[in-house]
Structures are given as structure tokens and as C-alpha cells.
PDB file of C-alpha atoms in Angstrom:
ATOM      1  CA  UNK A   1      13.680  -7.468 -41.780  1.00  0.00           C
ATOM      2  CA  UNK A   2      15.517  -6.657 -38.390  1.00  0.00           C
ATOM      3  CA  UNK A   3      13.780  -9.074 -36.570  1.00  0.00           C
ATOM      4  CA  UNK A   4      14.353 -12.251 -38.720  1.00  0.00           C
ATOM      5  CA  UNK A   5      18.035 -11.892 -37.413  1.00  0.00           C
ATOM      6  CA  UNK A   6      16.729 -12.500 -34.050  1.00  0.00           C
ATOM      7  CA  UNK A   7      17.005 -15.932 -33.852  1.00  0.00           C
ATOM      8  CA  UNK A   8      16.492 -16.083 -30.366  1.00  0.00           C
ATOM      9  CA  UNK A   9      13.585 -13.450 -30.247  1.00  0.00           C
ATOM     10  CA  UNK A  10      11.113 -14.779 -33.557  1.00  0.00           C
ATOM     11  CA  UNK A  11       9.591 -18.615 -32.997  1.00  0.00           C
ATOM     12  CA  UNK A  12      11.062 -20.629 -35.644  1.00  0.00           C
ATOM     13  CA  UNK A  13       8.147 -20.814 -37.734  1.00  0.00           C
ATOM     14  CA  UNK A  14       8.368 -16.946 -38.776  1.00  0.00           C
ATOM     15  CA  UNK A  15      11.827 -16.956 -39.288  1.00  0.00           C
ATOM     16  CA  UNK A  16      11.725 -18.655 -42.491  1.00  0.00           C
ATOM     17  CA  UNK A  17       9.746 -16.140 -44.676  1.00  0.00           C
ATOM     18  CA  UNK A  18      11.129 -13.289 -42.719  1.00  0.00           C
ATOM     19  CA  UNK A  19      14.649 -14.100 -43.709  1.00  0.00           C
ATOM     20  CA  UNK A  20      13.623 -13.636 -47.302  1.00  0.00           C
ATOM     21  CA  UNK A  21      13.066  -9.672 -46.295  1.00  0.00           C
ATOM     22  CA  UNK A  22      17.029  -9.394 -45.514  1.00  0.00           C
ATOM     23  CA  UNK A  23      18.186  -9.472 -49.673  1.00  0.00           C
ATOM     24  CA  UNK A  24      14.271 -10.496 -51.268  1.00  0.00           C
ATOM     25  CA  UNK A  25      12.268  -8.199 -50.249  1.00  0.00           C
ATOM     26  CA  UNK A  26       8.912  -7.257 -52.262  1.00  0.00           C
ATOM     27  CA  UNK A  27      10.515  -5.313 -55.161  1.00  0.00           C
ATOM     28  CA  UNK A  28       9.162  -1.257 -55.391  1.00  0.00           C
ATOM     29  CA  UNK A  29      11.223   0.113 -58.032  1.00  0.00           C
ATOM     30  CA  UNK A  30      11.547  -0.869 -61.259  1.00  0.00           C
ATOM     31  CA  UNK A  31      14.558  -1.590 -63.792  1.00  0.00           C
ATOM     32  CA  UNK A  32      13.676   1.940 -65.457  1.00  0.00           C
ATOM     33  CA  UNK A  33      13.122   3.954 -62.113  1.00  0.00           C
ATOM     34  CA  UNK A  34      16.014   2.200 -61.201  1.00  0.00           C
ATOM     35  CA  UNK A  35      18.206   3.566 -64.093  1.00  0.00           C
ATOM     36  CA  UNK A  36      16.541   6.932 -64.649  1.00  0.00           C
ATOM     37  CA  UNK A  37      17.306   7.479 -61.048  1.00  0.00           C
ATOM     38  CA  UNK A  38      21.214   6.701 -61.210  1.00  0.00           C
ATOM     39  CA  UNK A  39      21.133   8.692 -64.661  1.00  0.00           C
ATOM     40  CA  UNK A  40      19.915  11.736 -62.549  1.00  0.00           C
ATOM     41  CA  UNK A  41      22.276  11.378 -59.699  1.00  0.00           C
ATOM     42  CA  UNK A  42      25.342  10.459 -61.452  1.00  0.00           C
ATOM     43  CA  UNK A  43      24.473  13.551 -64.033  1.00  0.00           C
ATOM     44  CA  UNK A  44      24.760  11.056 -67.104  1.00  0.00           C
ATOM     45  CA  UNK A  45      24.151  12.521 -70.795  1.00  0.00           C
ATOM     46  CA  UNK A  46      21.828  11.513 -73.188  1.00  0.00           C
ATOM     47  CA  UNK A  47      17.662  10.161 -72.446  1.00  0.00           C
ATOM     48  CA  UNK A  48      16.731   9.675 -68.980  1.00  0.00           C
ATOM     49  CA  UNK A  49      17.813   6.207 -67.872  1.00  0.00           C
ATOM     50  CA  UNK A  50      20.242   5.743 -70.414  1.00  0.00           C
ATOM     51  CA  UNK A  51      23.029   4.479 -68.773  1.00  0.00           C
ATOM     52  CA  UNK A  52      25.320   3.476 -71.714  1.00  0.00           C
ATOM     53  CA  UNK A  53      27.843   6.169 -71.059  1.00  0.00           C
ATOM     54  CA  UNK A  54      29.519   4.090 -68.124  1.00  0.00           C
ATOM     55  CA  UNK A  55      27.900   0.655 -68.119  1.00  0.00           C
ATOM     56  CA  UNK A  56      28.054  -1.890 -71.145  1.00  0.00           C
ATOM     57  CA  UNK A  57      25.668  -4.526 -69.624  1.00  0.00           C
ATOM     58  CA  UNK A  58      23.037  -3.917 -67.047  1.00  0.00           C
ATOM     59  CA  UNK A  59      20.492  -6.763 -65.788  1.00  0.00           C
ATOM     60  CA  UNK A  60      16.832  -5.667 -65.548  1.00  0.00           C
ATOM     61  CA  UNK A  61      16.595  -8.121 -62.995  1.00  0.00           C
ATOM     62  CA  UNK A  62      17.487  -7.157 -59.213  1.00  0.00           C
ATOM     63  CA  UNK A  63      19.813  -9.436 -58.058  1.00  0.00           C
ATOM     64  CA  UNK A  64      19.333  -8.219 -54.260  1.00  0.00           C
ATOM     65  CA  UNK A  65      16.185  -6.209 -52.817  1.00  0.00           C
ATOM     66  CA  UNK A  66      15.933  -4.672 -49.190  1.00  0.00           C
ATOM     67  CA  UNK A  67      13.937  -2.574 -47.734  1.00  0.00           C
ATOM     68  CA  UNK A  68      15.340   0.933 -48.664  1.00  0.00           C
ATOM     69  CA  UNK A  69      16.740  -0.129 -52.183  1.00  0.00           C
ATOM     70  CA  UNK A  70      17.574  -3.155 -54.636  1.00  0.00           C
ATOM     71  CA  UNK A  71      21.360  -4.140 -56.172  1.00  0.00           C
ATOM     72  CA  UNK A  72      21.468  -4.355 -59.724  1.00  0.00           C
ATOM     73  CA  UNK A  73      24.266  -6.107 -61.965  1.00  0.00           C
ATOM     74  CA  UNK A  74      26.357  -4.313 -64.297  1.00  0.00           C
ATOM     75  CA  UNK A  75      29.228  -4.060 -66.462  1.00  0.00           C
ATOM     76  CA  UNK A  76      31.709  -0.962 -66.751  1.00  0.00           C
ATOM     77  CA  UNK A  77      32.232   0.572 -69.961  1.00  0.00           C
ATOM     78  CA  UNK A  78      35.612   1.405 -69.059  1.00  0.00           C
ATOM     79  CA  UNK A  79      37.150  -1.660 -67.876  1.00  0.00           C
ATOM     80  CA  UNK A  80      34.893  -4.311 -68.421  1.00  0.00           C
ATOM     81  CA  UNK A  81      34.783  -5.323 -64.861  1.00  0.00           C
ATOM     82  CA  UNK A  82      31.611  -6.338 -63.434  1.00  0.00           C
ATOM     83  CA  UNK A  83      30.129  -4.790 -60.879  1.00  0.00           C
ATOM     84  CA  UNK A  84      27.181  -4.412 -58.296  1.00  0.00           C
ATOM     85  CA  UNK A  85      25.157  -0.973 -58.372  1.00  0.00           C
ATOM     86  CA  UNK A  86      22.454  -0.237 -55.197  1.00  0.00           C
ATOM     87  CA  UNK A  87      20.286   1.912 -56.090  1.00  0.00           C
ATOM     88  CA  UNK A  88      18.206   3.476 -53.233  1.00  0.00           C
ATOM     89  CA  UNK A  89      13.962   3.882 -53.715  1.00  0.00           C
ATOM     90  CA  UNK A  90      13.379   7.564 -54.341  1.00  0.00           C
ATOM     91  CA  UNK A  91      11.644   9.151 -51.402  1.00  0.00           C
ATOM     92  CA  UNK A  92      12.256   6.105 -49.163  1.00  0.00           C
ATOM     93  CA  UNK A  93      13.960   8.053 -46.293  1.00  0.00           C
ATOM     94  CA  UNK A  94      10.823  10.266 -45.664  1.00  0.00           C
ATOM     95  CA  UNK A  95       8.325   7.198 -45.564  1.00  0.00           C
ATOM     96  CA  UNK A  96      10.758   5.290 -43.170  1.00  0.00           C
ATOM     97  CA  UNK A  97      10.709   8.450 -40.168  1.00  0.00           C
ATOM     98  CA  UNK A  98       7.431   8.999 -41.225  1.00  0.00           C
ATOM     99  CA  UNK A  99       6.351   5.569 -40.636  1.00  0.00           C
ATOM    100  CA  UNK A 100       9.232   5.442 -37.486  1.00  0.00           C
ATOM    101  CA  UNK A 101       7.190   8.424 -36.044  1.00  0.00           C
ATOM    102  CA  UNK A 102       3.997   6.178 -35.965  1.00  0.00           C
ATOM    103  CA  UNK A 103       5.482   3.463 -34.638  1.00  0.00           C
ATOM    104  CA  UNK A 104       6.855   5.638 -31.515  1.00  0.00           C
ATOM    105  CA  UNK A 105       3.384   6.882 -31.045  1.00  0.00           C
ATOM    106  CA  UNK A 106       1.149   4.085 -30.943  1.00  0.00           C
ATOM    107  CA  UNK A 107       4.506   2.059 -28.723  1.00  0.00           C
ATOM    108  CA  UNK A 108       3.935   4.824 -26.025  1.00  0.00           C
ATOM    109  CA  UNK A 109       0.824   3.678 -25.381  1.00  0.00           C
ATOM    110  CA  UNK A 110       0.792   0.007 -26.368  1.00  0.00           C
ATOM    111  CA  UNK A 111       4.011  -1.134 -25.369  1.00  0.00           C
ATOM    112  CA  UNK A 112       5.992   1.238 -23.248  1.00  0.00           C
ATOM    113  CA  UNK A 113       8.685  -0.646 -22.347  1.00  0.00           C
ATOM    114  CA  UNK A 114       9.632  -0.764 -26.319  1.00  0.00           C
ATOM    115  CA  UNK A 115       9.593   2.757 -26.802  1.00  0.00           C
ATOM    116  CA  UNK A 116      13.586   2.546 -25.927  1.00  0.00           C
ATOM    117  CA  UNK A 117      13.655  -0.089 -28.998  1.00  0.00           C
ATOM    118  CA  UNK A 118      12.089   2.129 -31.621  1.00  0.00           C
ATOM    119  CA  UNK A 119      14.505   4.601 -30.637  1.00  0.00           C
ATOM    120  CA  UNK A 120      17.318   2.498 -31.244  1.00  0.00           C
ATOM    121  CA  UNK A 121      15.596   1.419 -34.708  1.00  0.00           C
ATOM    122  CA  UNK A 122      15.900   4.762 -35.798  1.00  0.00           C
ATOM    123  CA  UNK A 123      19.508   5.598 -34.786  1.00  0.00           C
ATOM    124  CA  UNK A 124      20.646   2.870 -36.128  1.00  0.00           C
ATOM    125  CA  UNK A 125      19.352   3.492 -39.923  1.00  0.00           C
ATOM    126  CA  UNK A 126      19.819   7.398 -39.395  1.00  0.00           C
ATOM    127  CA  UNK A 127      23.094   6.715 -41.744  1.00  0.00           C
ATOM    128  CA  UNK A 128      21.753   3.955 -43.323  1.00  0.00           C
ATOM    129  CA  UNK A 129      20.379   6.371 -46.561  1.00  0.00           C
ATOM    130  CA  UNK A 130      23.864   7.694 -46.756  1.00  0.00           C
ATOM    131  CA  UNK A 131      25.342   5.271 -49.244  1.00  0.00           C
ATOM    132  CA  UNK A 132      28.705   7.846 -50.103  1.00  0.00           C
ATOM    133  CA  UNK A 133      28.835   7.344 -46.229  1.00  0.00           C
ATOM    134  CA  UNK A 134      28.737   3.518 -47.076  1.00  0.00           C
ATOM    135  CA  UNK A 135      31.621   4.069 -50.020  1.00  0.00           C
ATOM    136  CA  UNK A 136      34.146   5.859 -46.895  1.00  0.00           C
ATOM    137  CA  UNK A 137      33.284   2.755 -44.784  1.00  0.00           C
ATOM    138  CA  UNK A 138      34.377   0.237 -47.331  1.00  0.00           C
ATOM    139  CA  UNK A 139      37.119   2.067 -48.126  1.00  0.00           C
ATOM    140  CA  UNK A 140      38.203   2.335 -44.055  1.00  0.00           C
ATOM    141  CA  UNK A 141      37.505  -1.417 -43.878  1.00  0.00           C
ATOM    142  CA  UNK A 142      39.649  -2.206 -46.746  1.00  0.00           C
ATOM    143  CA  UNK A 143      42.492  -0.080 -45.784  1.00  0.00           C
ATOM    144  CA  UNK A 144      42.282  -1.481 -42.079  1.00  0.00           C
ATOM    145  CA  UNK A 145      41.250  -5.216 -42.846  1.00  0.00           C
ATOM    146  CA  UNK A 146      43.335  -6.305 -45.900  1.00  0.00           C
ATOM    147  CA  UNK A 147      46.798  -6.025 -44.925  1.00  0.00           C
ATOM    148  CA  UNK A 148      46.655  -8.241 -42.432  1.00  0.00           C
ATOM    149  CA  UNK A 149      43.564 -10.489 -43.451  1.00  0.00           C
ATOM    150  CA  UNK A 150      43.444 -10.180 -47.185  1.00  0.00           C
ATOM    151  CA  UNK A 151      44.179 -13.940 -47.782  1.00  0.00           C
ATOM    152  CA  UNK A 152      41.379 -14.813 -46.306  1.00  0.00           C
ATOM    153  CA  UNK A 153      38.491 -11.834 -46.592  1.00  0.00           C
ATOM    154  CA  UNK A 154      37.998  -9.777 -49.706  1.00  0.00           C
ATOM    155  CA  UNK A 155      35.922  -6.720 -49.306  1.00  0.00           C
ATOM    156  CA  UNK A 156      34.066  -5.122 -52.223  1.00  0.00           C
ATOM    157  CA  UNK A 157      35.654  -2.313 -53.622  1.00  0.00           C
ATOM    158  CA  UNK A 158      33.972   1.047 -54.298  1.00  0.00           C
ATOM    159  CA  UNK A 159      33.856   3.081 -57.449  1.00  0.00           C
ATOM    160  CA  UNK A 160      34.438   6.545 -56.280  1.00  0.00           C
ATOM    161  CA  UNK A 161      33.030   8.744 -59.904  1.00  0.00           C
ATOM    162  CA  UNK A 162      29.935   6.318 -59.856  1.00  0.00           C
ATOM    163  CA  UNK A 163      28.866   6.676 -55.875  1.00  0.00           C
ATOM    164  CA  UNK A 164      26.697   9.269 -54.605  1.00  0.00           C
ATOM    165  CA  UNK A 165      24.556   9.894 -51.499  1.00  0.00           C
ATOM    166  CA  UNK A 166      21.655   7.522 -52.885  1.00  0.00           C
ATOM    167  CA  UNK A 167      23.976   5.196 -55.508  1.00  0.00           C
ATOM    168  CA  UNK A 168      26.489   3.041 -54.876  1.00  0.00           C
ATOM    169  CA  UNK A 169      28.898   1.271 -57.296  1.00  0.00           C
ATOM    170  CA  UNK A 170      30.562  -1.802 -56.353  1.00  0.00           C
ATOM    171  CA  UNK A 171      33.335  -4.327 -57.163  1.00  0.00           C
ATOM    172  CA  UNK A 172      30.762  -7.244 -57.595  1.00  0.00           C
ATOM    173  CA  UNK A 173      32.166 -10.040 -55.237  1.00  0.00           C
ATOM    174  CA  UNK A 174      29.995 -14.445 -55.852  1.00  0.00           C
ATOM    175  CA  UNK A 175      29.653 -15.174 -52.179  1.00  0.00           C
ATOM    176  CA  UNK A 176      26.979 -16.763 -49.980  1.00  0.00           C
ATOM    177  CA  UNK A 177      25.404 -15.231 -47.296  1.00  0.00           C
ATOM    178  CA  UNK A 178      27.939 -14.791 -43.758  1.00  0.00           C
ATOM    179  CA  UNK A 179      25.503 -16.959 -41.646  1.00  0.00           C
ATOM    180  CA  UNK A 180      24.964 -18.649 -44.302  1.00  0.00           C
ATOM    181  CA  UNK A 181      29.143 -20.059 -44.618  1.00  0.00           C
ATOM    182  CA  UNK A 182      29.182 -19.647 -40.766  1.00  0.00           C
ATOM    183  CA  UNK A 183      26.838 -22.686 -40.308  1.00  0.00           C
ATOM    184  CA  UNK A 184      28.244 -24.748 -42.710  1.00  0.00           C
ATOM    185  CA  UNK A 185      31.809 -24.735 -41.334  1.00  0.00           C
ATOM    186  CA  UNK A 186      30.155 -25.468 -38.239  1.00  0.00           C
ATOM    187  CA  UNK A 187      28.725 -28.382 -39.809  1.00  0.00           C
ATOM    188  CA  UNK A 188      32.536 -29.424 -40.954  1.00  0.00           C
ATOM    189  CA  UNK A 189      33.769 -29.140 -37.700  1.00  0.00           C
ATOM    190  CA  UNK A 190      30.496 -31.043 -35.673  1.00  0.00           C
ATOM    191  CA  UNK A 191      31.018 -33.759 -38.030  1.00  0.00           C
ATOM    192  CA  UNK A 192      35.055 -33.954 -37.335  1.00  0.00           C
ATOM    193  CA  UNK A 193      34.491 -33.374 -33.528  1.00  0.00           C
ATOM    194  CA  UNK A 194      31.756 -36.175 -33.708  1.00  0.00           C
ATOM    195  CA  UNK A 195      29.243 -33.683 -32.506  1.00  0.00           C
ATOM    196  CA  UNK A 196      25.949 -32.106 -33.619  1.00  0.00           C
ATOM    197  CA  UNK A 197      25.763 -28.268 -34.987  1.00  0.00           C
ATOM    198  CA  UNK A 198      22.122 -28.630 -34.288  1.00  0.00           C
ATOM    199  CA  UNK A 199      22.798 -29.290 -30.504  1.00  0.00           C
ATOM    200  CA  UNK A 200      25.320 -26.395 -30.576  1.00  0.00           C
ATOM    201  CA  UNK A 201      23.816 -24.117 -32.098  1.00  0.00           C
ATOM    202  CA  UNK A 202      20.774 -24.463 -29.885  1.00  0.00           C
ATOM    203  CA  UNK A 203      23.455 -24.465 -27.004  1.00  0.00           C
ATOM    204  CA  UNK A 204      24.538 -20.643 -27.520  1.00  0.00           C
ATOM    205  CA  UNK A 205      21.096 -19.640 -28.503  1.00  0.00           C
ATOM    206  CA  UNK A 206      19.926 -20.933 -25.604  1.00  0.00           C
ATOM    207  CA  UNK A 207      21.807 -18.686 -23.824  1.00  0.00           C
ATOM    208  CA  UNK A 208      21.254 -15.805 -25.320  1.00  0.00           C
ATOM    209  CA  UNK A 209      17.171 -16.583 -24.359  1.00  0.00           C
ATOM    210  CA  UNK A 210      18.271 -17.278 -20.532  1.00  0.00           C
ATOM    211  CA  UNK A 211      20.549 -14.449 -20.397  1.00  0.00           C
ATOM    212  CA  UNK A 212      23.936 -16.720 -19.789  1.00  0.00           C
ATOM    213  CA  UNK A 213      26.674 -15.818 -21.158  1.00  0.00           C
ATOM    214  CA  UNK A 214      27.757 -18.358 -23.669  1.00  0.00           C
ATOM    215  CA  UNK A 215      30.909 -20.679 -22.282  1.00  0.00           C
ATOM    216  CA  UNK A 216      34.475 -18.890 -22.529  1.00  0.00           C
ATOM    217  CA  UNK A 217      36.512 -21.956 -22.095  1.00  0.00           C
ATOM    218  CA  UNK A 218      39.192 -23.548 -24.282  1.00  0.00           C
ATOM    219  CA  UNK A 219      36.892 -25.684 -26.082  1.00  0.00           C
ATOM    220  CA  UNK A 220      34.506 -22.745 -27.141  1.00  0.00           C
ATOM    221  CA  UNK A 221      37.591 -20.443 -27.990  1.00  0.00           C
ATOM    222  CA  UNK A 222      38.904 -23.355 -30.542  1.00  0.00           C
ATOM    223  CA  UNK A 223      35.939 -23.617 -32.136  1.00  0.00           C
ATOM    224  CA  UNK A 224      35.161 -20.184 -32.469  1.00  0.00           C
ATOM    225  CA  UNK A 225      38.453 -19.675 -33.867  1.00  0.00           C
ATOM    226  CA  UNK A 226      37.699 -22.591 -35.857  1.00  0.00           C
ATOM    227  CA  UNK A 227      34.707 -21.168 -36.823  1.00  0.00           C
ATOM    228  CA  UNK A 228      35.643 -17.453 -38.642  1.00  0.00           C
ATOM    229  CA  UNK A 229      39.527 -18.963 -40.055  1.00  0.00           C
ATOM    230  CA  UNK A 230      38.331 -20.867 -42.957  1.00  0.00           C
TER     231      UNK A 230
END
């Protein structure tokens, strides 16, 4: 999963199917472990799993899996609204240092020089399993972001009374994937400019492989301007 964002690092015919790991990864839990596990740590009434005391709707369907847990779609009693609900895999957090500790060990002696990479594997998810930590993000982002940018970025909004360390209840936002809108407004603007994204996109990646820092002229400042105000 962390490598197929390593464009520059994976050979092009890997990327493909690794890319699917980022939101469609193999799924692990299902729509009942799913619920029985929010019913537990939201402290819900009723039969274990039942989640009809907040949510009027809920899809048995995933529509998002990664590696530590899968987004499910819901609807809020109260409101009506619809909204997203991640769900993390019970006991994932264990298997991942568990299986982070194996990794280290056999890298010692296989690839030294990566040890340093493991490490930084495991900071980086050491608050990854923390998804009330998650909630106070979003909220920080949307209290620093939208004043000034809320015309053109929206940022999900949390449901404080349904989030806890290993749920998290969302404002569910229709998008496409970041890279994903990235590439095509660089396709609008290749097209306008008479150029090919192909060609510049290969361009920066390139550098990134060589070790050259991309080109901080005019023309690359317009068009990375270009690029995120859409």
C-alpha cells in the first residue's frame, strides 16, 4: 500500500494492482463484525450489531477498504444526513508491530541499509490506529483551512458522539481520488498550453529518480499554481 505511491520507486507494471491496496484492499471484516464492533465501542443498546439507534440506513457493502479498516455508508437517524463510518479491524494494531517487528529483524540482516526505512514505517502509522486522534485533526484542518479556502476545498466533517479511538463518523463528501483530479487538470492545462501531461509528468518524476530538484522557474510556479486552484 505505501509503496504504490512511489511512483518513482515501483516499475510501472506493479503500480497498477498495487494502487488498488490504497482504498480496495482484500476485505477482512465483515458487514456484521463491522457493526457489532461500532455497537460495542459506541456503547449502543439493544442486540449486538444493531445499529438502529443512530443510523437509519447502513450499506453492507464497504465502500472503501485499507489496510487497518474499511468505510462503510450510512445514514443518521437524527438528521438524515449521510455519512461515512471507518471502522477499524479488531486486533489490527497488534498484528501490524507484530508483523513491523519481523520485518526489522530479517531487514538487519538482509538489507541493512533499509533498516532506517522500517523505522520510519512504523512512526509514521504509530497514530495511525488513533482515529479520535483523526476526528481533532479534521477538526484543526477545518478550523485552519476553511476560512480562507472554503470556496474551493471542503473537508469532511466529524461527528463528535459517534467517534471513538477505533470508529470514526464522517460527513460523507462524492469526490475522486486527489491524484486522481490532480492529473486531470493537468491534462486541461497540457492541452491549452499545447503540451503533453505525459511528457511532464515524466519530467518531474524524472527528477525525483536523478535526485534534481524539479525546475523553480516562472513557468513551473504558473502551472503549479495552475495545478491545485481549480
Amino acid at each position: 500500500q505505501m509503496m504504490s505511491m512511489r511512483e518513482d520507486f515501483l516499475p510501472a507494471q506493479y503500480l497498477s494492482w498495487t494502487k488498488k491496496l490504497q482504498h480496495e484492499a482484500p476485505v477482512v471484516l465483515s458487514s456484521g463484525d463491522a457493526r457489532r464492533c461500532i455497537h460495542k465501542e459506541l456503547g449502543l443498546a439493544g442486540d449486538d450489531g444493531d445499529l438502529s439507534e443512530v443510523f437509519s440506513e447502513w450499506a453492507e457493502e464497504p465502500i472503501g477498504s485499507a489496510s487497518i479498516g474499511q468505510v462503510y455508508r450510512a445514514t443518521l437517524r437524527s438528521t438524515g444526513e449521510p455519512v461515512a463510518v471507518k471502522v477499524q479491524s479488531p486486533g489490527i494494531e497488534r498484528l501490524f508491530r507484530a508483523d513491523i517487528r519481523t520485518l526489522k529483524f530479517f531487514t538487519a540482516f538482509a538489507l541493512p541499509w533499509a533498516v532506517e526505512n522500517m523505522n520510519a514505517i512504523e512512526k509514521m502509522f504509530e497514530t495511525e490506529f488513533d482515529y479520535d486522534l483523526e476526528r481533532r485533526n479534521l477538526d484543526a484542518i477545518r478550523k485552519n483551512v476553511l476560512p480562507r479556502w472554503g470556496a474551493q476545498v471542503r473537508v469532511p466533517r466529524p461527528i463528535p458522539d459517534l467517534c471513538t479511538k477505533r470508529v470514526l463518523c464522517m460527513e460523507l463528501l462524492e469526490g475522486e481520488k486527489l491524484v486522481d483530479g490532480v492529473r486531470r487538470r493537468m491534462r486541461v492545462l497540457a492541452e491549452r498550453e499545447g503540451r503533453s501531461p505525459d511528457a511532464y509528468e515524466e519530467e518531474h518524476l524524472e527528477a525525483l529518480r536523478s535526485g534534481r530538484r524539479a525546475a523553480r522557474g516562472a513557468r513551473a510556479a504558473r502551472w503549479r499554481t495552475a495545478v491545485w486552484r481549480w
